[in-house]
């Protein structure tokens, strides 16, 4: 199946590793060009090296109001166009909602929520017809996850923002959607397993909750994300797609 990705250009934030990097790999494999970013210059440099000539990178923090504009300029100056973006930020800290301090909530809001909204707004302003924006959220957007109070509080709001933006930008031909990864074997999930004090037991419990009987691989998420960002998914917008092996119990 031809996804229509040849020579299209995408910006991916939080993409030096994990789900963002797996998506960049899938896009490049199908002929797209990518601008990868994260807060770590070393991480960005390593990601670009692994992706090859179809990639360039920028160290950028979405909490910085100037970062989204910088990423758009990098795409257009390096590759001559800008067709879409995947917005992913690092997961907020572990702990219940009630246990988080005001400062922890403010910091998470600035990075996870406001940084993502600002980026989407900036990207949408630079996209033409057939553009697309994807938010990488979490299954916590639908069902609270024990011990992830900040995520449980902020991700549902971002899912609502994505839906609202899909309505607003749809008449311009710009699609907006969300992806809800479940238990995928990323560094983030390994850190969450370790935080329990018994990572092997935590991983076994997580695996047992997945109908497919295993945890996901980043590449499995990346292929879904690449399809949703591609012209092959041109009639999909305003949706939230779980990539979780069937673990979500909502319809």
PDB file of C-alpha atoms in Angstrom:
ATOM      1  CA  UNK A   1       0.000   0.000   0.000  1.00  0.00           C
ATOM      2  CA  UNK A   2       1.375   3.400  -0.985  1.00  0.00           C
ATOM      3  CA  UNK A   3       0.830   5.796   1.906  1.00  0.00           C
ATOM      4  CA  UNK A   4       1.709   8.805  -0.231  1.00  0.00           C
ATOM      5  CA  UNK A   5       4.537   9.850   2.058  1.00  0.00           C
ATOM      6  CA  UNK A   6       7.243  10.353  -0.566  1.00  0.00           C
ATOM      7  CA  UNK A   7       8.981  13.708  -0.047  1.00  0.00           C
ATOM      8  CA  UNK A   8       6.463  14.944   2.501  1.00  0.00           C
ATOM      9  CA  UNK A   9       8.001  16.717   5.507  1.00  0.00           C
ATOM     10  CA  UNK A  10       7.031  16.205   9.131  1.00  0.00           C
ATOM     11  CA  UNK A  11       8.114  17.756  12.422  1.00  0.00           C
ATOM     12  CA  UNK A  12       8.237  15.368  15.377  1.00  0.00           C
ATOM     13  CA  UNK A  13       8.761  16.602  18.920  1.00  0.00           C
ATOM     14  CA  UNK A  14      10.092  14.418  21.724  1.00  0.00           C
ATOM     15  CA  UNK A  15      11.445  12.209  18.958  1.00  0.00           C
ATOM     16  CA  UNK A  16      15.043  11.427  19.871  1.00  0.00           C
ATOM     17  CA  UNK A  17      13.870   8.082  21.286  1.00  0.00           C
ATOM     18  CA  UNK A  18      10.782   6.041  22.104  1.00  0.00           C
ATOM     19  CA  UNK A  19       7.500   6.440  20.262  1.00  0.00           C
ATOM     20  CA  UNK A  20       8.491   9.641  18.449  1.00  0.00           C
ATOM     21  CA  UNK A  21      11.669   8.103  17.095  1.00  0.00           C
ATOM     22  CA  UNK A  22       9.827   4.938  16.037  1.00  0.00           C
ATOM     23  CA  UNK A  23       7.391   7.125  14.094  1.00  0.00           C
ATOM     24  CA  UNK A  24      10.260   9.009  12.462  1.00  0.00           C
ATOM     25  CA  UNK A  25      11.737   5.677  11.371  1.00  0.00           C
ATOM     26  CA  UNK A  26       8.447   4.569   9.827  1.00  0.00           C
ATOM     27  CA  UNK A  27       7.995   7.879   7.992  1.00  0.00           C
ATOM     28  CA  UNK A  28      11.528   7.871   6.602  1.00  0.00           C
ATOM     29  CA  UNK A  29      11.223   4.236   5.529  1.00  0.00           C
ATOM     30  CA  UNK A  30       8.264   5.235   3.350  1.00  0.00           C
ATOM     31  CA  UNK A  31      10.025   8.191   1.738  1.00  0.00           C
ATOM     32  CA  UNK A  32       9.213  11.133   4.010  1.00  0.00           C
ATOM     33  CA  UNK A  33      11.601  13.732   5.401  1.00  0.00           C
ATOM     34  CA  UNK A  34      11.591  14.519   9.120  1.00  0.00           C
ATOM     35  CA  UNK A  35      12.687  17.187  11.573  1.00  0.00           C
ATOM     36  CA  UNK A  36      13.197  15.524  14.953  1.00  0.00           C
ATOM     37  CA  UNK A  37      13.471  17.457  18.178  1.00  0.00           C
ATOM     38  CA  UNK A  38      13.918  16.903  21.880  1.00  0.00           C
ATOM     39  CA  UNK A  39      15.482  18.812  24.743  1.00  0.00           C
ATOM     40  CA  UNK A  40      18.731  16.841  24.460  1.00  0.00           C
ATOM     41  CA  UNK A  41      21.173  17.939  21.763  1.00  0.00           C
ATOM     42  CA  UNK A  42      23.077  14.667  22.087  1.00  0.00           C
ATOM     43  CA  UNK A  43      19.844  12.714  21.721  1.00  0.00           C
ATOM     44  CA  UNK A  44      18.844  14.702  18.639  1.00  0.00           C
ATOM     45  CA  UNK A  45      22.259  14.223  17.048  1.00  0.00           C
ATOM     46  CA  UNK A  46      22.125  10.477  17.615  1.00  0.00           C
ATOM     47  CA  UNK A  47      18.593  10.219  16.209  1.00  0.00           C
ATOM     48  CA  UNK A  48      19.544  12.136  13.058  1.00  0.00           C
ATOM     49  CA  UNK A  49      22.597   9.940  12.566  1.00  0.00           C
ATOM     50  CA  UNK A  50      20.459   6.807  12.787  1.00  0.00           C
ATOM     51  CA  UNK A  51      17.758   8.166  10.474  1.00  0.00           C
ATOM     52  CA  UNK A  52      20.153   9.293   7.760  1.00  0.00           C
ATOM     53  CA  UNK A  53      19.971  11.998   5.088  1.00  0.00           C
ATOM     54  CA  UNK A  54      16.182  12.260   5.233  1.00  0.00           C
ATOM     55  CA  UNK A  55      16.369  13.741   8.729  1.00  0.00           C
ATOM     56  CA  UNK A  56      17.550  16.867  10.435  1.00  0.00           C
ATOM     57  CA  UNK A  57      17.222  17.822  14.062  1.00  0.00           C
ATOM     58  CA  UNK A  58      16.826  20.668  16.521  1.00  0.00           C
ATOM     59  CA  UNK A  59      17.254  20.686  20.291  1.00  0.00           C
ATOM     60  CA  UNK A  60      14.056  22.386  21.473  1.00  0.00           C
ATOM     61  CA  UNK A  61      11.804  22.492  24.518  1.00  0.00           C
ATOM     62  CA  UNK A  62       8.073  23.018  23.890  1.00  0.00           C
ATOM     63  CA  UNK A  63       7.893  24.968  27.141  1.00  0.00           C
ATOM     64  CA  UNK A  64       9.780  27.665  25.202  1.00  0.00           C
ATOM     65  CA  UNK A  65       7.271  29.722  23.228  1.00  0.00           C
ATOM     66  CA  UNK A  66       9.709  30.132  20.337  1.00  0.00           C
ATOM     67  CA  UNK A  67      10.310  26.410  19.754  1.00  0.00           C
ATOM     68  CA  UNK A  68       7.350  25.606  17.467  1.00  0.00           C
ATOM     69  CA  UNK A  69       8.188  28.450  15.083  1.00  0.00           C
ATOM     70  CA  UNK A  70      11.821  27.364  15.012  1.00  0.00           C
ATOM     71  CA  UNK A  71      10.780  23.829  14.048  1.00  0.00           C
ATOM     72  CA  UNK A  72       8.560  25.056  11.206  1.00  0.00           C
ATOM     73  CA  UNK A  73      11.357  27.270   9.862  1.00  0.00           C
ATOM     74  CA  UNK A  74      13.807  24.374  10.057  1.00  0.00           C
ATOM     75  CA  UNK A  75      11.469  22.169   8.013  1.00  0.00           C
ATOM     76  CA  UNK A  76      10.887  24.750   5.295  1.00  0.00           C
ATOM     77  CA  UNK A  77      14.505  25.913   5.097  1.00  0.00           C
ATOM     78  CA  UNK A  78      15.994  22.412   5.092  1.00  0.00           C
ATOM     79  CA  UNK A  79      13.432  20.535   3.011  1.00  0.00           C
ATOM     80  CA  UNK A  80      11.350  23.250   1.326  1.00  0.00           C
ATOM     81  CA  UNK A  81       7.950  22.339   2.755  1.00  0.00           C
ATOM     82  CA  UNK A  82       5.996  21.436   5.880  1.00  0.00           C
ATOM     83  CA  UNK A  83       3.182  18.860   5.759  1.00  0.00           C
ATOM     84  CA  UNK A  84       2.475  17.807   9.318  1.00  0.00           C
ATOM     85  CA  UNK A  85       3.601  17.229  12.876  1.00  0.00           C
ATOM     86  CA  UNK A  86       3.544  14.695  15.672  1.00  0.00           C
ATOM     87  CA  UNK A  87       3.499  16.362  19.088  1.00  0.00           C
ATOM     88  CA  UNK A  88       4.898  14.284  21.932  1.00  0.00           C
ATOM     89  CA  UNK A  89       6.280  15.439  25.260  1.00  0.00           C
ATOM     90  CA  UNK A  90       7.884  13.510  28.076  1.00  0.00           C
ATOM     91  CA  UNK A  91       5.488  11.878  30.514  1.00  0.00           C
ATOM     92  CA  UNK A  92       4.862  13.823  33.737  1.00  0.00           C
ATOM     93  CA  UNK A  93       6.091  12.547  37.081  1.00  0.00           C
ATOM     94  CA  UNK A  94       4.847   9.549  39.028  1.00  0.00           C
ATOM     95  CA  UNK A  95       2.435   9.862  41.946  1.00  0.00           C
ATOM     96  CA  UNK A  96      -1.236  10.387  42.654  1.00  0.00           C
ATOM     97  CA  UNK A  97      -3.040  13.588  41.704  1.00  0.00           C
ATOM     98  CA  UNK A  98      -3.500  14.579  45.345  1.00  0.00           C
ATOM     99  CA  UNK A  99       0.174  14.022  46.160  1.00  0.00           C
ATOM    100  CA  UNK A 100       1.437  16.546  43.595  1.00  0.00           C
ATOM    101  CA  UNK A 101       2.354  20.040  44.757  1.00  0.00           C
ATOM    102  CA  UNK A 102       1.131  23.227  43.126  1.00  0.00           C
ATOM    103  CA  UNK A 103       4.558  23.669  41.574  1.00  0.00           C
ATOM    104  CA  UNK A 104       4.505  20.164  40.083  1.00  0.00           C
ATOM    105  CA  UNK A 105       1.085  20.845  38.576  1.00  0.00           C
ATOM    106  CA  UNK A 106       2.248  24.184  37.141  1.00  0.00           C
ATOM    107  CA  UNK A 107       5.371  22.649  35.626  1.00  0.00           C
ATOM    108  CA  UNK A 108       3.420  19.772  34.087  1.00  0.00           C
ATOM    109  CA  UNK A 109       0.805  22.174  32.738  1.00  0.00           C
ATOM    110  CA  UNK A 110       3.461  24.370  31.108  1.00  0.00           C
ATOM    111  CA  UNK A 111       5.253  21.477  29.424  1.00  0.00           C
ATOM    112  CA  UNK A 112       2.671  18.753  28.810  1.00  0.00           C
ATOM    113  CA  UNK A 113      -0.442  20.854  28.221  1.00  0.00           C
ATOM    114  CA  UNK A 114       0.315  24.442  27.234  1.00  0.00           C
ATOM    115  CA  UNK A 115       3.472  23.513  25.312  1.00  0.00           C
ATOM    116  CA  UNK A 116       1.499  21.023  23.230  1.00  0.00           C
ATOM    117  CA  UNK A 117      -1.413  23.403  22.602  1.00  0.00           C
ATOM    118  CA  UNK A 118       0.936  26.219  21.592  1.00  0.00           C
ATOM    119  CA  UNK A 119       2.818  23.912  19.230  1.00  0.00           C
ATOM    120  CA  UNK A 120      -0.382  22.682  17.584  1.00  0.00           C
ATOM    121  CA  UNK A 121      -1.640  26.230  17.141  1.00  0.00           C
ATOM    122  CA  UNK A 122       1.641  27.322  15.562  1.00  0.00           C
ATOM    123  CA  UNK A 123       1.887  24.264  13.324  1.00  0.00           C
ATOM    124  CA  UNK A 124      -1.711  24.670  12.146  1.00  0.00           C
ATOM    125  CA  UNK A 125      -1.005  28.259  11.160  1.00  0.00           C
ATOM    126  CA  UNK A 126       1.812  27.099   8.881  1.00  0.00           C
ATOM    127  CA  UNK A 127       0.018  24.110   7.323  1.00  0.00           C
ATOM    128  CA  UNK A 128      -1.888  24.195   4.084  1.00  0.00           C
ATOM    129  CA  UNK A 129      -4.560  21.924   2.682  1.00  0.00           C
ATOM    130  CA  UNK A 130      -3.867  18.243   3.451  1.00  0.00           C
ATOM    131  CA  UNK A 131      -1.833  19.100   6.551  1.00  0.00           C
ATOM    132  CA  UNK A 132      -2.079  17.003   9.703  1.00  0.00           C
ATOM    133  CA  UNK A 133      -1.283  17.255  13.414  1.00  0.00           C
ATOM    134  CA  UNK A 134      -1.108  14.252  15.711  1.00  0.00           C
ATOM    135  CA  UNK A 135      -0.985  14.396  19.516  1.00  0.00           C
ATOM    136  CA  UNK A 136       0.737  11.506  21.317  1.00  0.00           C
ATOM    137  CA  UNK A 137      -1.261  11.185  24.521  1.00  0.00           C
ATOM    138  CA  UNK A 138      -1.959   8.049  26.575  1.00  0.00           C
ATOM    139  CA  UNK A 139      -4.765   5.661  27.395  1.00  0.00           C
ATOM    140  CA  UNK A 140      -5.047   7.822  30.538  1.00  0.00           C
ATOM    141  CA  UNK A 141      -7.020  10.196  28.291  1.00  0.00           C
ATOM    142  CA  UNK A 142      -9.885   7.693  28.674  1.00  0.00           C
ATOM    143  CA  UNK A 143      -9.145   5.690  31.811  1.00  0.00           C
ATOM    144  CA  UNK A 144      -7.068   6.851  34.806  1.00  0.00           C
ATOM    145  CA  UNK A 145      -3.843   4.919  35.349  1.00  0.00           C
ATOM    146  CA  UNK A 146      -2.911   4.286  39.006  1.00  0.00           C
ATOM    147  CA  UNK A 147       0.039   6.381  40.137  1.00  0.00           C
ATOM    148  CA  UNK A 148      -0.047   8.785  37.164  1.00  0.00           C
ATOM    149  CA  UNK A 149      -2.141  11.607  38.591  1.00  0.00           C
ATOM    150  CA  UNK A 150      -0.613  14.361  36.467  1.00  0.00           C
ATOM    151  CA  UNK A 151      -1.192  12.404  33.286  1.00  0.00           C
ATOM    152  CA  UNK A 152      -4.728  11.497  34.373  1.00  0.00           C
ATOM    153  CA  UNK A 153      -5.454  15.174  34.882  1.00  0.00           C
ATOM    154  CA  UNK A 154      -3.864  16.634  31.752  1.00  0.00           C
ATOM    155  CA  UNK A 155      -4.189  14.048  28.970  1.00  0.00           C
ATOM    156  CA  UNK A 156      -8.011  14.083  28.810  1.00  0.00           C
ATOM    157  CA  UNK A 157      -7.869  17.855  28.394  1.00  0.00           C
ATOM    158  CA  UNK A 158      -5.465  17.532  25.489  1.00  0.00           C
ATOM    159  CA  UNK A 159      -7.739  14.964  23.855  1.00  0.00           C
ATOM    160  CA  UNK A 160     -10.521  17.546  24.094  1.00  0.00           C
ATOM    161  CA  UNK A 161      -8.274  20.224  22.614  1.00  0.00           C
ATOM    162  CA  UNK A 162      -7.428  17.935  19.687  1.00  0.00           C
ATOM    163  CA  UNK A 163     -11.122  17.360  19.009  1.00  0.00           C
ATOM    164  CA  UNK A 164     -11.851  21.084  19.213  1.00  0.00           C
ATOM    165  CA  UNK A 165      -8.983  21.891  16.845  1.00  0.00           C
ATOM    166  CA  UNK A 166     -10.174  19.208  14.412  1.00  0.00           C
ATOM    167  CA  UNK A 167     -13.478  21.088  14.169  1.00  0.00           C
ATOM    168  CA  UNK A 168     -11.793  24.462  13.757  1.00  0.00           C
ATOM    169  CA  UNK A 169      -9.110  23.526  11.237  1.00  0.00           C
ATOM    170  CA  UNK A 170     -11.091  20.925   9.288  1.00  0.00           C
ATOM    171  CA  UNK A 171     -12.594  23.456   6.853  1.00  0.00           C
ATOM    172  CA  UNK A 172      -9.032  24.428   5.874  1.00  0.00           C
ATOM    173  CA  UNK A 173      -8.219  20.792   5.094  1.00  0.00           C
ATOM    174  CA  UNK A 174      -6.011  20.342   8.189  1.00  0.00           C
ATOM    175  CA  UNK A 175      -6.603  17.138  10.129  1.00  0.00           C
ATOM    176  CA  UNK A 176      -6.057  16.855  13.898  1.00  0.00           C
ATOM    177  CA  UNK A 177      -6.090  13.576  15.814  1.00  0.00           C
ATOM    178  CA  UNK A 178      -4.758  11.836  18.901  1.00  0.00           C
ATOM    179  CA  UNK A 179      -2.944   8.573  19.522  1.00  0.00           C
ATOM    180  CA  UNK A 180      -3.339   6.773  22.828  1.00  0.00           C
ATOM    181  CA  UNK A 181      -0.409   4.409  23.419  1.00  0.00           C
ATOM    182  CA  UNK A 182      -0.800   1.804  26.126  1.00  0.00           C
ATOM    183  CA  UNK A 183       1.913  -0.414  27.542  1.00  0.00           C
ATOM    184  CA  UNK A 184       4.685  -0.143  24.972  1.00  0.00           C
ATOM    185  CA  UNK A 185       8.252  -1.125  25.875  1.00  0.00           C
ATOM    186  CA  UNK A 186       9.781   2.344  25.912  1.00  0.00           C
ATOM    187  CA  UNK A 187      12.250   3.800  28.397  1.00  0.00           C
ATOM    188  CA  UNK A 188       9.306   5.663  29.962  1.00  0.00           C
ATOM    189  CA  UNK A 189       7.433   2.459  30.756  1.00  0.00           C
ATOM    190  CA  UNK A 190      10.580   0.804  32.060  1.00  0.00           C
ATOM    191  CA  UNK A 191      10.998   3.770  34.413  1.00  0.00           C
ATOM    192  CA  UNK A 192       7.404   3.363  35.610  1.00  0.00           C
ATOM    193  CA  UNK A 193       7.971  -0.336  36.243  1.00  0.00           C
ATOM    194  CA  UNK A 194      11.156   0.472  38.187  1.00  0.00           C
ATOM    195  CA  UNK A 195       9.333   3.091  40.278  1.00  0.00           C
ATOM    196  CA  UNK A 196       7.155   0.361  41.791  1.00  0.00           C
ATOM    197  CA  UNK A 197      10.198  -1.220  43.462  1.00  0.00           C
ATOM    198  CA  UNK A 198       9.559  -4.567  41.774  1.00  0.00           C
ATOM    199  CA  UNK A 199       9.879  -3.985  38.006  1.00  0.00           C
ATOM    200  CA  UNK A 200       9.555  -7.639  37.032  1.00  0.00           C
ATOM    201  CA  UNK A 201       6.289  -8.007  38.913  1.00  0.00           C
ATOM    202  CA  UNK A 202       5.002  -4.694  37.510  1.00  0.00           C
ATOM    203  CA  UNK A 203       5.814  -5.749  33.952  1.00  0.00           C
ATOM    204  CA  UNK A 204       4.123  -9.103  34.458  1.00  0.00           C
ATOM    205  CA  UNK A 205       0.987  -7.404  35.793  1.00  0.00           C
ATOM    206  CA  UNK A 206       0.935  -4.983  32.861  1.00  0.00           C
ATOM    207  CA  UNK A 207       1.333  -7.831  30.405  1.00  0.00           C
ATOM    208  CA  UNK A 208      -1.508  -9.756  32.020  1.00  0.00           C
ATOM    209  CA  UNK A 209      -3.856  -6.798  31.408  1.00  0.00           C
ATOM    210  CA  UNK A 210      -3.300  -6.897  27.629  1.00  0.00           C
ATOM    211  CA  UNK A 211      -5.604  -9.216  25.655  1.00  0.00           C
ATOM    212  CA  UNK A 212      -2.839  -9.912  23.130  1.00  0.00           C
ATOM    213  CA  UNK A 213      -0.751 -11.266  26.011  1.00  0.00           C
ATOM    214  CA  UNK A 214       2.334  -9.116  25.468  1.00  0.00           C
ATOM    215  CA  UNK A 215       3.577  -5.558  25.665  1.00  0.00           C
ATOM    216  CA  UNK A 216       3.897  -3.521  22.496  1.00  0.00           C
ATOM    217  CA  UNK A 217       7.038  -2.568  20.637  1.00  0.00           C
ATOM    218  CA  UNK A 218       7.727   1.077  19.685  1.00  0.00           C
ATOM    219  CA  UNK A 219       7.797   0.096  16.004  1.00  0.00           C
ATOM    220  CA  UNK A 220       4.197  -1.114  16.242  1.00  0.00           C
ATOM    221  CA  UNK A 221       3.143   2.327  17.424  1.00  0.00           C
ATOM    222  CA  UNK A 222       5.323   4.035  14.815  1.00  0.00           C
ATOM    223  CA  UNK A 223       3.662   2.262  11.911  1.00  0.00           C
ATOM    224  CA  UNK A 224       0.180   3.267  13.116  1.00  0.00           C
ATOM    225  CA  UNK A 225       1.275   6.868  13.612  1.00  0.00           C
ATOM    226  CA  UNK A 226       2.894   7.031  10.161  1.00  0.00           C
ATOM    227  CA  UNK A 227      -0.334   5.806   8.557  1.00  0.00           C
ATOM    228  CA  UNK A 228      -2.466   8.352  10.438  1.00  0.00           C
ATOM    229  CA  UNK A 229      -0.115  11.169   9.411  1.00  0.00           C
ATOM    230  CA  UNK A 230      -0.105  10.052   5.790  1.00  0.00           C
ATOM    231  CA  UNK A 231      -2.388  11.073   2.911  1.00  0.00           C
ATOM    232  CA  UNK A 232      -3.740   7.500   2.975  1.00  0.00           C
ATOM    233  CA  UNK A 233      -5.651   8.521   6.132  1.00  0.00           C
ATOM    234  CA  UNK A 234      -7.039  11.675   4.507  1.00  0.00           C
ATOM    235  CA  UNK A 235     -10.616  11.185   5.800  1.00  0.00           C
ATOM    236  CA  UNK A 236      -9.637  10.616   9.437  1.00  0.00           C
ATOM    237  CA  UNK A 237      -9.760  13.564  11.808  1.00  0.00           C
ATOM    238  CA  UNK A 238     -11.001  14.306  15.316  1.00  0.00           C
ATOM    239  CA  UNK A 239     -10.397  10.733  16.430  1.00  0.00           C
ATOM    240  CA  UNK A 240      -8.397   9.224  19.302  1.00  0.00           C
ATOM    241  CA  UNK A 241      -6.776   5.936  18.306  1.00  0.00           C
ATOM    242  CA  UNK A 242      -5.696   3.528  21.064  1.00  0.00           C
ATOM    243  CA  UNK A 243      -2.533   1.553  20.325  1.00  0.00           C
ATOM    244  CA  UNK A 244      -2.629  -0.741  23.331  1.00  0.00           C
ATOM    245  CA  UNK A 245      -3.111  -4.371  22.333  1.00  0.00           C
ATOM    246  CA  UNK A 246      -6.776  -4.196  23.312  1.00  0.00           C
ATOM    247  CA  UNK A 247      -6.129  -3.211  26.935  1.00  0.00           C
ATOM    248  CA  UNK A 248      -8.615  -0.328  26.908  1.00  0.00           C
ATOM    249  CA  UNK A 249     -12.067  -1.491  27.987  1.00  0.00           C
ATOM    250  CA  UNK A 250     -13.933   1.512  26.516  1.00  0.00           C
ATOM    251  CA  UNK A 251     -15.636   1.296  23.135  1.00  0.00           C
TER     252      UNK A 251
END
